PDB file of C-alpha atoms in Angstrom:
ATOM      1  CA  MET J 226       1.419-101.663  20.970  1.00  0.00           C
ATOM      2  CA  CYS J 227      -0.232-104.995  20.139  1.00  0.00           C
ATOM      3  CA  ARG J 228      -3.097-105.471  17.721  1.00  0.00           C
ATOM      4  CA  ALA J 229      -4.808-108.441  16.133  1.00  0.00           C
ATOM      5  CA  ARG J 230      -2.127-108.540  13.432  1.00  0.00           C
ATOM      6  CA  GLY J 231       0.722-108.632  15.931  1.00  0.00           C
ATOM      7  CA  CYS J 232       2.934-106.341  17.948  1.00  0.00           C
ATOM      8  CA  TYR J 233       4.876-103.439  16.550  1.00  0.00           C
ATOM      9  CA  SER J 234       6.570-100.334  17.810  1.00  0.00           C
ATOM     10  CA  LEU J 235       6.427 -96.862  16.335  1.00  0.00           C
ATOM     11  CA  SER J 236       9.920 -96.305  17.716  1.00  0.00           C
ATOM     12  CA  TYR J 237      11.317 -98.223  14.726  1.00  0.00           C
ATOM     13  CA  MET J 238       9.470 -96.027  12.215  1.00  0.00           C
ATOM     14  CA  SER J 239      10.892 -92.850  10.765  1.00  0.00           C
ATOM     15  CA  THR J 240       9.726 -89.583  12.267  1.00  0.00           C
ATOM     16  CA  ASN J 241       7.910 -88.754   9.029  1.00  0.00           C
ATOM     17  CA  GLU J 242       6.054 -92.089   9.135  1.00  0.00           C
ATOM     18  CA  VAL J 243       5.028 -91.518  12.740  1.00  0.00           C
ATOM     19  CA  MET J 244       3.795 -87.987  12.013  1.00  0.00           C
ATOM     20  CA  ALA J 245       1.855 -89.217   8.969  1.00  0.00           C
ATOM     21  CA  ARG J 246       0.163 -91.863  11.115  1.00  0.00           C
ATOM     22  CA  LEU J 247      -0.668 -89.315  13.814  1.00  0.00           C
ATOM     23  CA  GLU J 248      -2.128 -86.960  11.209  1.00  0.00           C
ATOM     24  CA  ALA J 249      -4.197 -89.832   9.766  1.00  0.00           C
ATOM     25  CA  ALA J 250      -5.515 -90.627  13.254  1.00  0.00           C
ATOM     26  CA  VAL J 251      -6.465 -86.983  13.809  1.00  0.00           C
ATOM     27  CA  SER J 252      -8.219 -86.940  10.433  1.00  0.00           C
ATOM     28  CA  ALA J 253     -10.111 -90.144  11.235  1.00  0.00           C
ATOM     29  CA  LEU J 254     -11.221 -88.760  14.595  1.00  0.00           C
ATOM     30  CA  GLY J 255     -12.322 -85.554  12.915  1.00  0.00           C
ATOM     31  CA  ASP J 256     -14.730 -87.616  10.835  1.00  0.00           C
ATOM     32  CA  VAL J 257     -16.490 -88.984  13.925  1.00  0.00           C
ATOM     33  CA  ASP J 258     -19.846 -87.271  14.484  1.00  0.00           C
ATOM     34  CA  VAL J 259     -21.569 -88.931  17.412  1.00  0.00           C
ATOM     35  CA  SER J 260     -24.360 -86.335  17.250  1.00  0.00           C
ATOM     36  CA  ALA J 261     -25.453 -87.965  13.981  1.00  0.00           C
ATOM     37  CA  TRP J 262     -25.832 -91.391  15.628  1.00  0.00           C
ATOM     38  CA  SER J 263     -29.270 -92.511  16.701  1.00  0.00           C
ATOM     39  CA  GLU J 264     -29.877 -92.954  20.414  1.00  0.00           C
ATOM     40  CA  ASP J 265     -30.071 -96.740  19.920  1.00  0.00           C
ATOM     41  CA  THR J 266     -26.788 -96.843  18.003  1.00  0.00           C
ATOM     42  CA  LEU J 267     -25.046 -94.753  20.641  1.00  0.00           C
ATOM     43  CA  LYS J 268     -26.319 -97.030  23.405  1.00  0.00           C
ATOM     44  CA  GLU J 269     -25.202-100.125  21.438  1.00  0.00           C
ATOM     45  CA  GLN J 270     -21.726 -98.711  20.831  1.00  0.00           C
ATOM     46  CA  LEU J 271     -21.240 -96.974  24.174  1.00  0.00           C
ATOM     47  CA  GLY J 272     -19.040 -99.690  25.679  1.00  0.00           C
ATOM     48  CA  GLU J 273     -16.663 -99.764  22.699  1.00  0.00           C
ATOM     49  CA  LEU J 274     -16.720 -95.984  22.368  1.00  0.00           C
ATOM     50  CA  SER J 275     -15.917 -95.554  26.051  1.00  0.00           C
ATOM     51  CA  ALA J 276     -13.035 -98.025  25.848  1.00  0.00           C
ATOM     52  CA  ALA J 277     -11.643 -96.268  22.770  1.00  0.00           C
ATOM     53  CA  LEU J 278     -11.894 -92.829  24.411  1.00  0.00           C
ATOM     54  CA  VAL J 279     -10.197 -94.023  27.597  1.00  0.00           C
ATOM     55  CA  ALA J 280      -7.413 -95.661  25.568  1.00  0.00           C
ATOM     56  CA  LEU J 281      -6.944 -92.492  23.487  1.00  0.00           C
ATOM     57  CA  ASP J 282      -6.832 -90.337  26.605  1.00  0.00           C
ATOM     58  CA  SER J 283      -4.216 -92.589  28.167  1.00  0.00           C
ATOM     59  CA  LEU J 284      -2.036 -92.678  25.057  1.00  0.00           C
ATOM     60  CA  LEU J 285      -2.276 -88.939  24.423  1.00  0.00           C
ATOM     61  CA  SER J 286      -1.370 -88.251  28.050  1.00  0.00           C
ATOM     62  CA  ARG J 287       1.633 -90.576  27.804  1.00  0.00           C
ATOM     63  CA  VAL J 288       2.944 -88.878  24.665  1.00  0.00           C
ATOM     64  CA  ALA J 289       2.387 -85.403  26.151  1.00  0.00           C
ATOM     65  CA  ASP J 290       4.104 -86.424  29.394  1.00  0.00           C
ATOM     66  CA  GLU J 291       7.110 -87.741  27.436  1.00  0.00           C
ATOM     67  CA  VAL J 292       7.395 -84.423  25.595  1.00  0.00           C
ATOM     68  CA  ARG J 293       7.135 -82.453  28.850  1.00  0.00           C
ATOM     69  CA  ALA J 294       9.681 -84.753  30.529  1.00  0.00           C
ATOM     70  CA  ARG J 295      12.190 -83.529  27.960  1.00  0.00           C
ATOM     71  CA  GLY J 296      11.598 -79.957  29.109  1.00  0.00           C
ATOM     72  CA  LEU J 297       9.419 -78.930  26.182  1.00  0.00           C
ATOM     73  CA  ARG J 298       5.975 -77.388  26.175  1.00  0.00           C
ATOM     74  CA  ILE J 299       2.947 -78.524  24.247  1.00  0.00           C
ATOM     75  CA  GLU J 300       1.440 -75.415  22.748  1.00  0.00           C
ATOM     76  CA  GLU J 301      -1.759 -74.898  20.868  1.00  0.00           C
ATOM     77  CA  PRO J 302      -1.013 -73.818  17.292  1.00  0.00           C
ATOM     78  CA  VAL J 303      -1.671 -70.150  16.558  1.00  0.00           C
ATOM     79  CA  SER J 304      -4.342 -69.817  13.894  1.00  0.00           C
ATOM     80  CA  ALA J 305      -3.440 -67.761  10.845  1.00  0.00           C
TER      81      ALA J 305
END
């Protein structure tokens, strides 16, 4: 994946590093509360928000497809 700071690949990171980054991303997304945004703010940010959501959907689908391609299932965690 390429960003402003350059290109890198998570494939060279340890599994623990990758999982920590995924957990941080989930935490960051959990902090997003679009319902608290004003209508004007939402309209101003809609293009960027849409692009981010489409990119997330694509990346999540790719990762899930790679897991399924290895014959494994993605299961929702059972709550305690």
